[in-house]
Each structure stands twice: as C-alpha cells, then as structure tokens.
PDB file of C-alpha atoms and ligand atoms in Angstrom:
ATOM      1  CA  MET A 152      21.564  10.668  -6.282  1.00  0.00           C
ATOM      2  CA  GLN A 153      19.180  13.475  -7.186  1.00  0.00           C
ATOM      3  CA  PRO A 154      17.531  15.396  -4.319  1.00  0.00           C
ATOM      4  CA  ALA A 155      14.383  13.786  -2.909  1.00  0.00           C
ATOM      5  CA  SER A 156      11.351  15.239  -4.632  1.00  0.00           C
ATOM      6  CA  PRO A 157       8.379  15.083  -2.310  1.00  0.00           C
ATOM      7  CA  SER A 158       5.136  13.797  -3.791  1.00  0.00           C
ATOM      8  CA  SER A 159       1.926  15.517  -2.765  1.00  0.00           C
ATOM      9  CA  ASP A 160       0.562  15.128   0.733  1.00  0.00           C
ATOM     10  CA  SER A 161      -2.753  13.312   0.464  1.00  0.00           C
ATOM     11  CA  ALA A 162      -3.888  14.942   3.686  1.00  0.00           C
ATOM     12  CA  GLY A 163      -3.250  18.359   2.066  1.00  0.00           C
ATOM     13  CA  ALA A 164      -1.833  19.814   5.272  1.00  0.00           C
ATOM     14  CA  PRO A 165       0.508  22.817   5.161  1.00  0.00           C
ATOM     15  CA  ARG A 166       4.200  21.989   5.376  1.00  0.00           C
ATOM     16  CA  ILE A 167       5.517  22.057   8.935  1.00  0.00           C
ATOM     17  CA  THR A 168       8.555  24.270   9.322  1.00  0.00           C
ATOM     18  CA  LEU A 169      10.828  25.250  12.171  1.00  0.00           C
ATOM     19  CA  ALA A 170       8.824  28.484  12.444  1.00  0.00           C
ATOM     20  CA  HIS A 171       5.661  26.394  12.817  1.00  0.00           C
ATOM     21  CA  LEU A 172       7.265  24.409  15.678  1.00  0.00           C
ATOM     22  CA  GLN A 173       8.453  27.615  17.354  1.00  0.00           C
ATOM     23  CA  ALA A 174       4.950  29.069  17.070  1.00  0.00           C
ATOM     24  CA  MET A 175       3.510  25.931  18.667  1.00  0.00           C
ATOM     25  CA  VAL A 176       5.806  26.479  21.644  1.00  0.00           C
ATOM     26  CA  GLY A 177       4.568  30.070  21.839  1.00  0.00           C
ATOM     27  CA  ARG A 178       0.970  28.811  21.851  1.00  0.00           C
ATOM     28  CA  GLN A 179       1.883  26.110  24.404  1.00  0.00           C
ATOM     29  CA  GLN A 180       0.657  23.462  21.982  1.00  0.00           C
ATOM     30  CA  PRO A 181       2.547  20.177  22.465  1.00  0.00           C
ATOM     31  CA  ILE A 182       4.612  18.912  19.526  1.00  0.00           C
ATOM     32  CA  ALA A 183       3.993  15.271  18.537  1.00  0.00           C
ATOM     33  CA  MET A 184       6.894  13.324  17.044  1.00  0.00           C
ATOM     34  CA  LEU A 185       7.481   9.666  16.206  1.00  0.00           C
ATOM     35  CA  THR A 186      10.314   7.744  14.618  1.00  0.00           C
ATOM     36  CA  CYS A 187       9.784   6.577  11.050  1.00  0.00           C
ATOM     37  CA  TYR A 188      12.155   4.636   8.834  1.00  0.00           C
ATOM     38  CA  ASP A 189      10.437   3.948   5.522  1.00  0.00           C
ATOM     39  CA  HIS A 190       8.138   5.275   2.823  1.00  0.00           C
ATOM     40  CA  PRO A 191       4.894   3.313   3.370  1.00  0.00           C
ATOM     41  CA  THR A 192       5.033   3.962   7.093  1.00  0.00           C
ATOM     42  CA  ALA A 193       5.585   7.669   6.464  1.00  0.00           C
ATOM     43  CA  GLN A 194       2.559   7.674   4.175  1.00  0.00           C
ATOM     44  CA  ALA A 195       0.505   5.896   6.832  1.00  0.00           C
ATOM     45  CA  LEU A 196       1.551   8.498   9.407  1.00  0.00           C
ATOM     46  CA  VAL A 197       0.532  11.468   7.236  1.00  0.00           C
ATOM     47  CA  GLY A 198      -2.712  12.927   8.512  1.00  0.00           C
ATOM     48  CA  ALA A 199      -2.361  11.436  11.990  1.00  0.00           C
ATOM     49  CA  GLY A 200      -1.626  14.874  13.430  1.00  0.00           C
ATOM     50  CA  LEU A 201       2.106  14.361  13.890  1.00  0.00           C
ATOM     51  CA  HIS A 202       4.425  17.322  13.454  1.00  0.00           C
ATOM     52  CA  ILE A 203       7.881  15.717  13.264  1.00  0.00           C
ATOM     53  CA  LEU A 204       9.105  12.390  11.911  1.00  0.00           C
ATOM     54  CA  LEU A 205      12.469  11.375  13.304  1.00  0.00           C
ATOM     55  CA  VAL A 206      14.464   9.121  11.023  1.00  0.00           C
ATOM     56  CA  GLY A 207      16.357   7.760  13.993  1.00  0.00           C
ATOM     57  CA  ASP A 208      19.440   5.598  13.914  1.00  0.00           C
ATOM     58  CA  SER A 209      17.300   3.391  16.163  1.00  0.00           C
ATOM     59  CA  ALA A 210      16.374   1.923  12.756  1.00  0.00           C
ATOM     60  CA  ALA A 211      19.508  -0.205  13.185  1.00  0.00           C
ATOM     61  CA  THR A 212      18.139  -1.952  16.262  1.00  0.00           C
ATOM     62  CA  THR A 213      14.424  -1.609  15.557  1.00  0.00           C
ATOM     63  CA  VAL A 214      14.163  -2.751  11.971  1.00  0.00           C
ATOM     64  CA  LEU A 215      17.568  -4.318  11.228  1.00  0.00           C
ATOM     65  CA  GLY A 216      17.812  -6.315  14.462  1.00  0.00           C
ATOM     66  CA  GLU A 217      21.312  -5.040  15.276  1.00  0.00           C
ATOM     67  CA  ASN A 218      22.459  -4.847  18.893  1.00  0.00           C
ATOM     68  CA  SER A 219      23.407  -1.199  18.732  1.00  0.00           C
ATOM     69  CA  THR A 220      22.537   1.966  16.864  1.00  0.00           C
ATOM     70  CA  THR A 221      26.243   2.234  16.016  1.00  0.00           C
ATOM     71  CA  ALA A 222      25.539  -0.186  13.126  1.00  0.00           C
ATOM     72  CA  ALA A 223      23.681   2.544  11.213  1.00  0.00           C
ATOM     73  CA  THR A 224      25.836   4.002   8.424  1.00  0.00           C
ATOM     74  CA  MET A 225      25.586   7.283   6.540  1.00  0.00           C
ATOM     75  CA  ASP A 226      24.468   5.565   3.328  1.00  0.00           C
ATOM     76  CA  PHE A 227      21.743   3.643   5.139  1.00  0.00           C
ATOM     77  CA  MET A 228      20.501   6.729   6.980  1.00  0.00           C
ATOM     78  CA  LEU A 229      20.485   8.811   3.791  1.00  0.00           C
ATOM     79  CA  LEU A 230      18.413   6.263   1.901  1.00  0.00           C
ATOM     80  CA  ILE A 231      15.821   5.814   4.616  1.00  0.00           C
ATOM     81  CA  THR A 232      15.591   9.554   5.291  1.00  0.00           C
ATOM     82  CA  ARG A 233      14.954  10.127   1.613  1.00  0.00           C
ATOM     83  CA  SER A 234      12.203   7.490   1.620  1.00  0.00           C
ATOM     84  CA  VAL A 235      10.505   9.102   4.633  1.00  0.00           C
ATOM     85  CA  ARG A 236      10.778  12.564   3.079  1.00  0.00           C
ATOM     86  CA  ARG A 237       9.043  11.321  -0.053  1.00  0.00           C
ATOM     87  CA  GLY A 238       6.334   9.626   1.973  1.00  0.00           C
ATOM     88  CA  ALA A 239       5.587  12.634   4.187  1.00  0.00           C
ATOM     89  CA  PRO A 240       6.365  15.756   2.145  1.00  0.00           C
ATOM     90  CA  ASN A 241       4.680  18.148   4.554  1.00  0.00           C
ATOM     91  CA  LEU A 242       5.905  16.890   7.893  1.00  0.00           C
ATOM     92  CA  PHE A 243       9.105  18.151   9.509  1.00  0.00           C
ATOM     93  CA  VAL A 244      11.656  15.407   8.850  1.00  0.00           C
ATOM     94  CA  MET A 245      14.584  15.177  11.228  1.00  0.00           C
ATOM     95  CA  ALA A 246      17.475  12.883  10.321  1.00  0.00           C
ATOM     96  CA  ASP A 247      19.777  11.299  12.855  1.00  0.00           C
ATOM     97  CA  MET A 248      23.467  11.730  12.119  1.00  0.00           C
ATOM     98  CA  PRO A 249      24.807   8.231  12.689  1.00  0.00           C
ATOM     99  CA  PHE A 250      27.668   7.089  14.881  1.00  0.00           C
ATOM    100  CA  ALA A 251      31.043   8.664  14.046  1.00  0.00           C
ATOM    101  CA  SER A 252      29.612  10.776  11.219  1.00  0.00           C
ATOM    102  CA  TYR A 253      30.429  14.077  12.991  1.00  0.00           C
ATOM    103  CA  PRO A 254      33.906  13.670  14.521  1.00  0.00           C
ATOM    104  CA  ASP A 255      35.063  17.159  13.443  1.00  0.00           C
ATOM    105  CA  VAL A 256      33.639  20.260  11.794  1.00  0.00           C
ATOM    106  CA  PRO A 257      34.483  19.470   8.132  1.00  0.00           C
ATOM    107  CA  THR A 258      33.178  15.880   8.309  1.00  0.00           C
ATOM    108  CA  ALA A 259      30.055  16.913  10.210  1.00  0.00           C
ATOM    109  CA  ALA A 260      29.374  19.742   7.750  1.00  0.00           C
ATOM    110  CA  ALA A 261      29.786  17.478   4.707  1.00  0.00           C
ATOM    111  CA  ASN A 262      27.574  14.735   6.138  1.00  0.00           C
ATOM    112  CA  ALA A 263      24.882  17.101   7.430  1.00  0.00           C
ATOM    113  CA  LEU A 264      24.733  18.710   4.011  1.00  0.00           C
ATOM    114  CA  ARG A 265      24.089  15.315   2.404  1.00  0.00           C
ATOM    115  CA  PHE A 266      21.055  14.854   4.683  1.00  0.00           C
ATOM    116  CA  VAL A 267      19.633  18.196   3.601  1.00  0.00           C
ATOM    117  CA  GLN A 268      20.550  18.148  -0.100  1.00  0.00           C
ATOM    118  CA  ILE A 269      20.220  14.473  -0.996  1.00  0.00           C
ATOM    119  CA  ALA A 270      17.701  13.187   1.510  1.00  0.00           C
ATOM    120  CA  GLY A 271      15.586  16.325   1.901  1.00  0.00           C
ATOM    121  CA  ALA A 272      15.820  16.493   5.702  1.00  0.00           C
ATOM    122  CA  ASP A 273      14.566  19.617   7.461  1.00  0.00           C
ATOM    123  CA  ALA A 274      16.974  19.156  10.356  1.00  0.00           C
ATOM    124  CA  VAL A 275      19.761  16.903  11.540  1.00  0.00           C
ATOM    125  CA  LYS A 276      20.074  15.522  15.059  1.00  0.00           C
ATOM    126  CA  LEU A 277      23.412  14.947  16.753  1.00  0.00           C
ATOM    127  CA  GLU A 278      24.013  13.142  20.029  1.00  0.00           C
ATOM    128  CA  CYS A 279      25.874  15.906  21.813  1.00  0.00           C
ATOM    129  CA  ASP A 280      27.699  17.173  24.808  1.00  0.00           C
ATOM    130  CA  GLY A 281      29.637  20.356  25.433  1.00  0.00           C
ATOM    131  CA  ARG A 282      32.410  19.154  23.102  1.00  0.00           C
ATOM    132  CA  HIS A 283      30.100  19.580  20.109  1.00  0.00           C
ATOM    133  CA  VAL A 284      29.587  23.318  20.440  1.00  0.00           C
ATOM    134  CA  GLU A 285      31.885  24.195  17.521  1.00  0.00           C
ATOM    135  CA  ILE A 286      30.305  21.559  15.258  1.00  0.00           C
ATOM    136  CA  VAL A 287      26.815  22.865  16.037  1.00  0.00           C
ATOM    137  CA  ARG A 288      27.998  26.445  15.470  1.00  0.00           C
ATOM    138  CA  ALA A 289      29.431  25.542  12.060  1.00  0.00           C
ATOM    139  CA  LEU A 290      26.337  23.614  10.900  1.00  0.00           C
ATOM    140  CA  SER A 291      24.033  26.360  12.083  1.00  0.00           C
ATOM    141  CA  ALA A 292      26.203  29.009  10.392  1.00  0.00           C
ATOM    142  CA  SER A 293      25.847  27.140   7.120  1.00  0.00           C
ATOM    143  CA  GLY A 294      22.053  27.215   7.449  1.00  0.00           C
ATOM    144  CA  ILE A 295      21.393  23.677   8.666  1.00  0.00           C
ATOM    145  CA  VAL A 296      18.807  23.269  11.415  1.00  0.00           C
ATOM    146  CA  VAL A 297      20.419  21.314  14.236  1.00  0.00           C
ATOM    147  CA  CYS A 298      18.748  19.360  17.012  1.00  0.00           C
ATOM    148  CA  ALA A 299      21.114  18.735  19.925  1.00  0.00           C
ATOM    149  CA  HIS A 300      20.328  15.394  21.588  1.00  0.00           C
ATOM    150  CA  LEU A 301      21.353  15.294  25.270  1.00  0.00           C
ATOM    151  CA  GLY A 302      20.830  12.931  28.199  1.00  0.00           C
ATOM    152  CA  LEU A 303      20.954   9.244  27.367  1.00  0.00           C
ATOM    153  CA  LEU A 304      23.047   8.969  24.202  1.00  0.00           C
ATOM    154  CA  PRO A 305      22.568   5.502  22.672  1.00  0.00           C
ATOM    155  CA  GLN A 306      25.600   5.907  20.358  1.00  0.00           C
ATOM    156  CA  ARG A 307      27.735   6.248  23.493  1.00  0.00           C
ATOM    157  CA  ALA A 308      26.208   3.368  25.445  1.00  0.00           C
ATOM    158  CA  VAL A 309      29.516   1.491  25.521  1.00  0.00           C
ATOM    159  CA  GLN A 310      31.482   4.554  26.665  1.00  0.00           C
ATOM    160  CA  HIS A 311      28.801   5.456  29.208  1.00  0.00           C
ATOM    161  CA  GLY A 312      28.424   1.979  30.693  1.00  0.00           C
ATOM    162  CA  GLY A 313      25.073   1.022  29.127  1.00  0.00           C
ATOM    163  CA  TYR A 314      21.663   2.517  28.529  1.00  0.00           C
ATOM    164  CA  ARG A 315      20.823   4.388  31.703  1.00  0.00           C
ATOM    165  CA  ALA A 316      18.803   7.475  32.490  1.00  0.00           C
ATOM    166  CA  LYS A 317      20.870  10.649  32.850  1.00  0.00           C
ATOM    167  CA  GLY A 318      20.630  13.748  35.009  1.00  0.00           C
ATOM    168  CA  ARG A 319      19.548  11.934  38.158  1.00  0.00           C
ATOM    169  CA  THR A 320      22.420  13.339  40.221  1.00  0.00           C
ATOM    170  CA  SER A 321      22.799  17.074  40.664  1.00  0.00           C
ATOM    171  CA  ALA A 322      26.185  17.015  38.895  1.00  0.00           C
ATOM    172  CA  GLU A 323      24.735  15.256  35.847  1.00  0.00           C
ATOM    173  CA  ALA A 324      21.658  17.498  35.858  1.00  0.00           C
ATOM    174  CA  ASP A 325      23.813  20.643  35.984  1.00  0.00           C
ATOM    175  CA  ARG A 326      25.966  19.323  33.126  1.00  0.00           C
ATOM    176  CA  ILE A 327      22.919  18.695  30.908  1.00  0.00           C
ATOM    177  CA  VAL A 328      21.522  22.164  31.580  1.00  0.00           C
ATOM    178  CA  GLN A 329      24.938  23.771  30.908  1.00  0.00           C
ATOM    179  CA  ASP A 330      25.459  21.777  27.708  1.00  0.00           C
ATOM    180  CA  ALA A 331      21.944  22.541  26.446  1.00  0.00           C
ATOM    181  CA  THR A 332      22.497  26.240  27.130  1.00  0.00           C
ATOM    182  CA  ALA A 333      25.861  26.251  25.326  1.00  0.00           C
ATOM    183  CA  LEU A 334      24.567  24.269  22.335  1.00  0.00           C
ATOM    184  CA  ALA A 335      21.489  26.493  21.985  1.00  0.00           C
ATOM    185  CA  ALA A 336      23.734  29.568  22.166  1.00  0.00           C
ATOM    186  CA  ALA A 337      25.900  28.007  19.431  1.00  0.00           C
ATOM    187  CA  GLY A 338      22.873  27.729  17.147  1.00  0.00           C
ATOM    188  CA  ALA A 339      21.007  24.507  17.978  1.00  0.00           C
ATOM    189  CA  GLU A 340      17.406  25.318  17.105  1.00  0.00           C
ATOM    190  CA  LEU A 341      15.926  22.248  18.759  1.00  0.00           C
ATOM    191  CA  ILE A 342      16.987  20.304  21.853  1.00  0.00           C
ATOM    192  CA  LEU A 343      16.066  16.668  22.443  1.00  0.00           C
ATOM    193  CA  LEU A 344      16.382  15.224  25.940  1.00  0.00           C
ATOM    194  CA  GLU A 345      16.368  11.453  26.340  1.00  0.00           C
ATOM    195  CA  ALA A 346      15.699   9.663  29.637  1.00  0.00           C
ATOM    196  CA  VAL A 347      16.143  12.533  32.043  1.00  0.00           C
ATOM    197  CA  PRO A 348      13.976  13.538  35.032  1.00  0.00           C
ATOM    198  CA  ASP A 349      11.207  16.041  34.444  1.00  0.00           C
ATOM    199  CA  GLU A 350      12.969  18.522  36.760  1.00  0.00           C
ATOM    200  CA  VAL A 351      15.968  18.563  34.430  1.00  0.00           C
ATOM    201  CA  SER A 352      13.764  19.067  31.374  1.00  0.00           C
ATOM    202  CA  ARG A 353      12.042  21.995  33.053  1.00  0.00           C
ATOM    203  CA  ARG A 354      15.413  23.570  33.841  1.00  0.00           C
ATOM    204  CA  VAL A 355      16.439  23.197  30.184  1.00  0.00           C
ATOM    205  CA  VAL A 356      13.115  24.643  29.004  1.00  0.00           C
ATOM    206  CA  ALA A 357      13.706  27.629  31.283  1.00  0.00           C
ATOM    207  CA  ALA A 358      17.316  28.043  30.116  1.00  0.00           C
ATOM    208  CA  VAL A 359      16.840  27.990  26.323  1.00  0.00           C
ATOM    209  CA  SER A 360      14.399  29.681  23.981  1.00  0.00           C
ATOM    210  CA  CYS A 361      14.127  26.887  21.385  1.00  0.00           C
ATOM    211  CA  PRO A 362      11.663  23.966  21.369  1.00  0.00           C
ATOM    212  CA  VAL A 363      12.690  21.172  23.750  1.00  0.00           C
ATOM    213  CA  LEU A 364      11.600  17.675  22.755  1.00  0.00           C
ATOM    214  CA  GLY A 365      11.550  14.845  25.260  1.00  0.00           C
ATOM    215  CA  CYS A 366      12.016  11.120  24.835  1.00  0.00           C
ATOM    216  CA  GLY A 367      11.190   9.819  28.288  1.00  0.00           C
ATOM    217  CA  ALA A 368      11.944  13.266  29.687  1.00  0.00           C
ATOM    218  CA  GLY A 369       8.701  14.121  31.450  1.00  0.00           C
ATOM    219  CA  PRO A 370       5.755  16.410  30.760  1.00  0.00           C
ATOM    220  CA  GLY A 371       7.819  19.596  31.070  1.00  0.00           C
ATOM    221  CA  CYS A 372       9.109  19.352  27.477  1.00  0.00           C
ATOM    222  CA  HIS A 373       7.466  21.191  24.585  1.00  0.00           C
ATOM    223  CA  GLY A 374       7.036  17.969  22.625  1.00  0.00           C
ATOM    224  CA  HIS A 375       7.505  14.244  22.864  1.00  0.00           C
ATOM    225  CA  VAL A 376       8.968  11.429  20.770  1.00  0.00           C
ATOM    226  CA  VAL A 377       9.021   7.661  21.109  1.00  0.00           C
ATOM    227  CA  VAL A 378      10.051   4.859  18.792  1.00  0.00           C
ATOM    228  CA  LEU A 379       7.076   3.949  16.589  1.00  0.00           C
ATOM    229  CA  HIS A 380       7.799   0.226  16.795  1.00  0.00           C
ATOM    230  CA  ASP A 381       7.649   0.425  20.596  1.00  0.00           C
ATOM    231  CA  ILE A 382       4.067   1.744  20.560  1.00  0.00           C
ATOM    232  CA  LEU A 383       3.223  -0.799  17.852  1.00  0.00           C
ATOM    233  CA  GLY A 384       4.271  -3.612  20.174  1.00  0.00           C
ATOM    234  CA  PHE A 385       7.378  -4.823  18.333  1.00  0.00           C
ATOM    235  CA  ASN A 386       9.578  -4.442  21.419  1.00  0.00           C
ATOM    236  CA  ASP A 387       9.074  -7.024  24.178  1.00  0.00           C
ATOM    237  CA  HIS A 388      10.969  -4.790  26.611  1.00  0.00           C
ATOM    238  CA  PRO A 389      10.038  -1.209  25.765  1.00  0.00           C
ATOM    239  CA  PRO A 390      11.345   1.626  27.934  1.00  0.00           C
ATOM    240  CA  ARG A 391       9.142   2.557  30.888  1.00  0.00           C
ATOM    241  CA  PHE A 392       7.957   5.739  29.208  1.00  0.00           C
ATOM    242  CA  VAL A 393       6.311   3.917  26.296  1.00  0.00           C
ATOM    243  CA  ASP A 394       2.726   2.680  26.226  1.00  0.00           C
ATOM    244  CA  ARG A 395       2.019  -0.198  23.850  1.00  0.00           C
ATOM    245  CA  LEU A 396      -0.849   1.082  21.698  1.00  0.00           C
ATOM    246  CA  ALA A 397      -1.241  -1.697  19.127  1.00  0.00           C
ATOM    247  CA  ASP A 398      -0.366  -5.327  18.499  1.00  0.00           C
ATOM    248  CA  GLY A 399       1.679  -4.937  15.318  1.00  0.00           C
ATOM    249  CA  PRO A 400       3.224  -8.428  15.414  1.00  0.00           C
ATOM    250  CA  ALA A 401      -0.237 -10.047  15.668  1.00  0.00           C
ATOM    251  CA  PHE A 402      -1.499  -7.892  12.792  1.00  0.00           C
ATOM    252  CA  ILE A 403       1.318  -9.107  10.494  1.00  0.00           C
ATOM    253  CA  HIS A 404       1.164 -12.679  11.776  1.00  0.00           C
ATOM    254  CA  ASN A 405      -2.570 -12.936  11.178  1.00  0.00           C
ATOM    255  CA  ALA A 406      -2.353 -11.546   7.651  1.00  0.00           C
ATOM    256  CA  ALA A 407       0.412 -14.047   6.836  1.00  0.00           C
ATOM    257  CA  LYS A 408      -1.626 -16.872   8.374  1.00  0.00           C
ATOM    258  CA  GLU A 409      -4.666 -15.958   6.295  1.00  0.00           C
ATOM    259  CA  TYR A 410      -2.479 -15.963   3.166  1.00  0.00           C
ATOM    260  CA  VAL A 411      -1.055 -19.405   3.981  1.00  0.00           C
ATOM    261  CA  ILE A 412      -4.542 -20.799   4.616  1.00  0.00           C
ATOM    262  CA  ALA A 413      -5.758 -19.400   1.291  1.00  0.00           C
ATOM    263  CA  ILE A 414      -2.894 -21.211  -0.481  1.00  0.00           C
ATOM    264  CA  GLN A 415      -3.346 -24.460   1.402  1.00  0.00           C
ATOM    265  CA  THR A 416      -7.106 -24.510   0.711  1.00  0.00           C
ATOM    266  CA  ARG A 417      -6.482 -23.588  -2.959  1.00  0.00           C
ATOM    267  CA  GLN A 418      -8.556 -20.420  -2.622  1.00  0.00           C
ATOM    268  CA  TYR A 419      -5.454 -18.539  -3.783  1.00  0.00           C
ATOM    269  CA  PRO A 420      -4.689 -17.872  -6.545  1.00  0.00           C
ATOM    270  CA  ALA A 421      -8.196 -17.618  -7.958  1.00  0.00           C
ATOM    271  CA  ALA A 422      -9.215 -16.837 -11.517  1.00  0.00           C
ATOM    272  CA  ARG A 423      -9.361 -13.083 -10.733  1.00  0.00           C
ATOM    273  CA  HIS A 424      -5.657 -13.077  -9.836  1.00  0.00           C
ATOM    274  CA  GLY A 425      -4.522 -14.403 -13.216  1.00  0.00           C
ATOM    275  CA  TYR A 426      -3.537 -12.872 -16.554  1.00  0.00           C
ATOM    276  CA  PRO A 427      -5.928 -14.225 -19.209  1.00  0.00           C
ATOM    277  CA  THR A 428      -4.451 -14.823 -22.648  1.00  0.00           C
ATOM    278  CA  LYS A 429      -5.319 -12.211 -25.281  1.00  0.00           C
TER     279      LYS A 429
HETATM  280  O1  KIV B 919      17.204   7.083  17.099  1.00  0.00           O
HETATM  281  C1  KIV B 919      16.200   7.375  17.767  1.00  0.00           C
HETATM  282  O2  KIV B 919      15.126   6.802  17.636  1.00  0.00           O
HETATM  283  C2  KIV B 919      16.334   8.452  18.758  1.00  0.00           C
HETATM  284  C3  KIV B 919      15.200   8.651  19.709  1.00  0.00           C
HETATM  285  C4  KIV B 919      15.200   7.565  20.706  1.00  0.00           C
HETATM  286  C5  KIV B 919      15.206   9.972  20.324  1.00  0.00           C
HETATM  287  O3  KIV B 919      17.321   9.110  18.797  1.00  0.00           O
END
C-alpha cells in the first residue's frame, strides 16, 4: 500500500498537530475528540470543531458487531485509519494499536510504524500499564507520538474480570498515577484515562506535563473522548458518561423506509434516474 495522501480539507482549517494540542492545554482550552472509523464519517466530522479523531479498536464492537475489541486486527485497523486520515486531512488522527499488536519492542515498533507510514496516523494509542514503559520509550525514541491509555482497558476485559471503572480504591488510584508518570517520563506525549474518578484524573494532570484526555474520567482532564456511535444513539446501553445526542438508527431507518415506499408506489425509479439511449 502507498501512504495515505490526504485530500484537501473543505473546512480549510489549519492542520492540528501535537504542538497545537499542547498549546491548547497551555491556554486551558478543552480538547474535543471523538471516535471515527470510516471516510464519509470523517468528512462529516470535519468542520465540527473537533481536534482529534480516534480510530478506536471499538470499531470491532461498534461497527462490526463483535463481542470484544480483541477482534480488531492490524490489517483492519490500518485500512480504517487510512480512510479516516483521507477524510479528515487536517485533524489529529490517533490510531488504536489492536489487541496483541505490541507484545514486545520490535513487534510494537514495526506495527506502530505501519500506522504512521501506511495509514498516515499522527499518533498511536496503546492500552498500557507499567509493563509497557520500554515499548513506549522505544516508539517515542523512533519519533512516533504515543498516547498511553490507562484505567479501564477494554482489550484486557477478560484478564481484568470485565468492563469496570478503575482507580476507585486508593491502591488502584496510586497505580494509575504511578504508571502515567512512568509512561510520560518514557516519552508518552498524550495520556488517555478511561473510566476513572475525577480525583484520579486530577492527580494524573498534576503529575505529568502532557495533555491528558478522558473517556469517562471527569472534568479534570484536558480533553474528552466518547464513542461517536454512542452519542448517535446506536448503543442501547451506553456508558453512564455518554449523552445520546441524536437518533441515528431512526435517521437510517426512515431513509430506508422512504426508499422502499418510493419503490412500492413506483415513484422510483423515475425517468430522471435512467440512462436515455444516444
Ligand atoms: O477504542 C476506543 O474507542 C477507545 C476509547 C473508548 C477511548 O479506546
């Protein structure tokens, strides 16, 4: 595959870089981030004021209907990241490294490089704990922007006994703060905290100097991310930190219904839809 070549941004906004995100933190301007998994959606999101699109491995559950994000593969994540990059050339695109794609430094480095070189990602995100310090150090040393994802780690739901909020005990909270500090010191330039109490987020914000993004991690974070399909109403049981902002299923259903009615009433296809003979 050739590297993704971004088309022009119809909104004409300047490209958002890591420096831009760091400056936003300095100005205390909140960073807005959503998941995105495909080209037309990326195009629709351009101009909405978002700063980061996360090509999350949540695509496996959200758009493929799998039971776990562990179903996402490298090839799948590369293709969808590339499609998002092309749809939103000027937004900061963060790609999720999928399950088992970073078991050791050489494998992590090779896979992270594919996200940057082939898919055009600005950063890669790894579900981390203190054991990933050397991997983060190696990626960062090779020039790859790393986001360390801490707290609830969906790829480890089986190991961790399900999807539950993290950092609610003082031992867990201390561990998250220590891990965030170690990963930031190793070169992580972004931290993402999922499903942790606001107090824990504030401790992380105080402990590191990089932008801290929260997914259900309280107002203390520098920025916030949720799954797009959750705000669009495609999840009947969204997490408590998500507000449903649209009725996406009804929108699609009604368009399909209108199409069926047009066929049944013979209004479609009409003369204007045809190819006249020459
Ligand atoms: O894959 C994803 O969508 C994520 C967010 C929930 C943070 O990792």
